[in-house]
Amino acid sequence: MKKQVLIGIFILVLLLITAGCGGGSKWDKYLGMWTNEAFATAQMEIKKNGDSFILTTYENNFTGPGITTKNYIVKPVGEVLSLAIPGVGIELPIIYDEKIDKLSFDGKKYRRQTKEDAKKMEELKNSK
């Protein structure tokens, strides 16, 4: 009986791994809110969108109140996500460094958003 249970568990684990449910997507590490290390008022969010992703940037609106947002489509290219700038032919890679849990994008470093970062961004959104 114990042998049958162990075999059943082993088969279930194999099925989960084969179906892709075991470890999630290799792109999951990119998902979430990120804060620019140099300017906490510059943040970005990466969300899944079918086979691609949506990158939304949030930045302090220096010419007026609040923040400005921009949305971009990013796609997996090789081992990184990449943002293609329409009409220019330039691709900007988004590189994840697993050792330090940070992103490099457009010459800048981003760390995962903290509660303090989120609070600063909320204050900017509500400023008038």
mmCIF file of C-alpha atoms in Angstrom:
data_model
loop_
_atom_site.group_PDB
_atom_site.id
_atom_site.type_symbol
_atom_site.label_atom_id
_atom_site.label_comp_id
_atom_site.label_asym_id
_atom_site.label_seq_id
_atom_site.Cartn_x
_atom_site.Cartn_y
_atom_site.Cartn_z
ATOM 1 C CA MET A 1 0.000 0.000 0.000
ATOM 2 C CA LYS A 2 2.795 2.442 0.917
ATOM 3 C CA LYS A 3 4.558 1.615 -2.331
ATOM 4 C CA GLN A 4 1.416 2.462 -4.340
ATOM 5 C CA VAL A 5 1.030 5.808 -2.554
ATOM 6 C CA LEU A 6 4.675 6.703 -3.234
ATOM 7 C CA ILE A 7 4.324 5.741 -6.891
ATOM 8 C CA GLY A 8 1.141 7.833 -7.115
ATOM 9 C CA ILE A 9 2.887 10.872 -5.594
ATOM 10 C CA PHE A 10 5.867 10.397 -7.916
ATOM 11 C CA ILE A 11 3.575 10.287 -10.980
ATOM 12 C CA LEU A 12 1.702 13.395 -9.794
ATOM 13 C CA VAL A 13 4.959 15.320 -9.356
ATOM 14 C CA LEU A 14 6.105 14.278 -12.829
ATOM 15 C CA LEU A 15 2.805 15.397 -14.327
ATOM 16 C CA LEU A 16 3.034 18.789 -12.602
ATOM 17 C CA ILE A 17 6.598 19.331 -13.821
ATOM 18 C CA THR A 18 5.735 18.208 -17.345
ATOM 19 C CA ALA A 19 2.677 20.485 -17.438
ATOM 20 C CA GLY A 20 4.753 23.468 -16.328
ATOM 21 C CA CYS A 21 3.029 23.855 -12.984
ATOM 22 C CA GLY A 22 6.043 22.786 -10.954
ATOM 23 C CA GLY A 23 8.259 25.851 -11.088
ATOM 24 C CA GLY A 24 6.302 28.587 -12.828
ATOM 25 C CA SER A 25 7.522 30.559 -15.805
ATOM 26 C CA LYS A 26 11.132 31.654 -16.108
ATOM 27 C CA TRP A 27 9.732 35.155 -16.662
ATOM 28 C CA ASP A 28 7.899 35.328 -13.300
ATOM 29 C CA LYS A 29 10.999 36.859 -11.705
ATOM 30 C CA TYR A 30 10.453 39.981 -13.846
ATOM 31 C CA LEU A 31 6.864 40.540 -12.714
ATOM 32 C CA GLY A 32 5.876 43.183 -10.191
ATOM 33 C CA MET A 33 6.717 46.742 -9.197
ATOM 34 C CA TRP A 34 10.290 48.037 -9.466
ATOM 35 C CA THR A 35 11.856 51.275 -8.194
ATOM 36 C CA ASN A 36 14.747 53.124 -9.785
ATOM 37 C CA GLU A 37 17.667 53.044 -7.333
ATOM 38 C CA ALA A 38 18.710 56.631 -8.066
ATOM 39 C CA PHE A 39 15.222 58.195 -8.128
ATOM 40 C CA ALA A 40 12.549 56.603 -5.948
ATOM 41 C CA THR A 41 9.951 58.634 -7.864
ATOM 42 C CA ALA A 42 10.737 56.657 -11.038
ATOM 43 C CA GLN A 43 9.122 53.250 -10.924
ATOM 44 C CA MET A 44 7.929 50.609 -13.334
ATOM 45 C CA GLU A 45 5.581 47.663 -13.295
ATOM 46 C CA ILE A 46 5.828 44.533 -15.422
ATOM 47 C CA LYS A 47 2.680 42.461 -15.969
ATOM 48 C CA LYS A 48 1.969 39.382 -18.073
ATOM 49 C CA ASN A 49 -0.079 40.010 -21.237
ATOM 50 C CA GLY A 50 -0.589 36.742 -23.152
ATOM 51 C CA ASP A 51 2.732 35.769 -24.771
ATOM 52 C CA SER A 52 4.192 39.207 -24.091
ATOM 53 C CA PHE A 53 4.342 41.633 -21.169
ATOM 54 C CA ILE A 54 3.262 45.203 -20.465
ATOM 55 C CA LEU A 55 5.835 47.519 -18.936
ATOM 56 C CA THR A 56 4.286 50.618 -17.360
ATOM 57 C CA THR A 57 6.571 53.444 -16.273
ATOM 58 C CA TYR A 58 5.629 55.888 -13.523
ATOM 59 C CA GLU A 59 7.656 59.090 -13.184
ATOM 60 C CA ASN A 60 7.408 62.366 -11.364
ATOM 61 C CA ASN A 61 5.788 64.960 -13.627
ATOM 62 C CA PHE A 62 8.311 67.779 -13.247
ATOM 63 C CA THR A 63 6.251 70.203 -15.375
ATOM 64 C CA GLY A 64 3.046 69.770 -13.392
ATOM 65 C CA PRO A 65 1.379 67.899 -10.558
ATOM 66 C CA GLY A 66 1.248 64.151 -10.186
ATOM 67 C CA ILE A 67 2.999 61.520 -12.260
ATOM 68 C CA THR A 68 3.242 60.559 -15.908
ATOM 69 C CA THR A 69 2.708 56.994 -17.053
ATOM 70 C CA LYS A 70 3.656 55.242 -20.275
ATOM 71 C CA ASN A 71 2.884 51.701 -21.412
ATOM 72 C CA TYR A 72 5.162 49.552 -23.548
ATOM 73 C CA ILE A 73 4.941 46.019 -24.900
ATOM 74 C CA VAL A 74 7.955 43.856 -24.026
ATOM 75 C CA LYS A 75 8.680 40.377 -25.330
ATOM 76 C CA PRO A 76 11.013 37.534 -24.435
ATOM 77 C CA VAL A 77 14.145 37.587 -26.616
ATOM 78 C CA GLY A 78 16.611 34.861 -25.778
ATOM 79 C CA GLU A 79 17.166 34.906 -22.026
ATOM 80 C CA VAL A 80 15.896 38.469 -21.372
ATOM 81 C CA LEU A 81 12.822 40.606 -21.910
ATOM 82 C CA SER A 82 13.192 43.256 -24.585
ATOM 83 C CA LEU A 83 11.396 46.513 -25.377
ATOM 84 C CA ALA A 84 11.287 47.392 -29.072
ATOM 85 C CA ILE A 85 10.999 51.137 -29.658
ATOM 86 C CA PRO A 86 8.500 51.568 -32.503
ATOM 87 C CA GLY A 87 9.759 53.333 -35.632
ATOM 88 C CA VAL A 88 13.351 53.498 -34.386
ATOM 89 C CA GLY A 89 14.493 49.903 -34.681
ATOM 90 C CA ILE A 90 16.140 49.888 -31.248
ATOM 91 C CA GLU A 91 15.627 47.117 -28.723
ATOM 92 C CA LEU A 92 16.273 47.769 -25.040
ATOM 93 C CA PRO A 93 16.922 44.617 -23.000
ATOM 94 C CA ILE A 94 15.565 44.226 -19.490
ATOM 95 C CA ILE A 95 18.101 42.096 -17.647
ATOM 96 C CA TYR A 96 17.329 40.374 -14.362
ATOM 97 C CA ASP A 97 20.213 39.703 -11.950
ATOM 98 C CA GLU A 98 19.047 36.826 -9.786
ATOM 99 C CA LYS A 99 21.952 37.132 -7.325
ATOM 100 C CA ILE A 100 20.857 40.588 -6.161
ATOM 101 C CA ASP A 101 17.178 40.547 -7.295
ATOM 102 C CA LYS A 102 17.531 43.668 -9.460
ATOM 103 C CA LEU A 103 16.719 44.707 -13.009
ATOM 104 C CA SER A 104 18.916 46.659 -15.410
ATOM 105 C CA PHE A 105 17.006 48.643 -18.009
ATOM 106 C CA ASP A 106 18.019 51.578 -20.204
ATOM 107 C CA GLY A 107 21.249 52.135 -18.251
ATOM 108 C CA LYS A 108 19.443 52.239 -14.899
ATOM 109 C CA LYS A 109 19.141 49.786 -12.000
ATOM 110 C CA TYR A 110 15.801 48.894 -10.430
ATOM 111 C CA ARG A 111 15.091 47.157 -7.132
ATOM 112 C CA ARG A 112 11.816 45.621 -6.029
ATOM 113 C CA GLN A 113 9.389 48.207 -4.746
ATOM 114 C CA THR A 114 9.175 48.615 -0.968
ATOM 115 C CA LYS A 115 6.213 49.912 1.056
ATOM 116 C CA GLU A 116 8.014 53.256 1.386
ATOM 117 C CA ASP A 117 8.473 53.466 -2.398
ATOM 118 C CA ALA A 118 4.776 52.754 -2.924
ATOM 119 C CA LYS A 119 3.860 55.436 -0.388
ATOM 120 C CA LYS A 120 6.032 58.053 -2.168
ATOM 121 C CA MET A 121 4.418 57.196 -5.495
ATOM 122 C CA GLU A 122 0.921 57.403 -4.005
ATOM 123 C CA GLU A 123 1.729 60.857 -2.593
ATOM 124 C CA LEU A 124 2.868 61.990 -6.042
ATOM 125 C CA LYS A 125 -0.267 60.594 -7.683
ATOM 126 C CA ASN A 126 -2.411 62.559 -5.251
ATOM 127 C CA SER A 127 -0.434 65.826 -5.394
ATOM 128 C CA LYS A 128 -2.091 68.793 -7.062
#
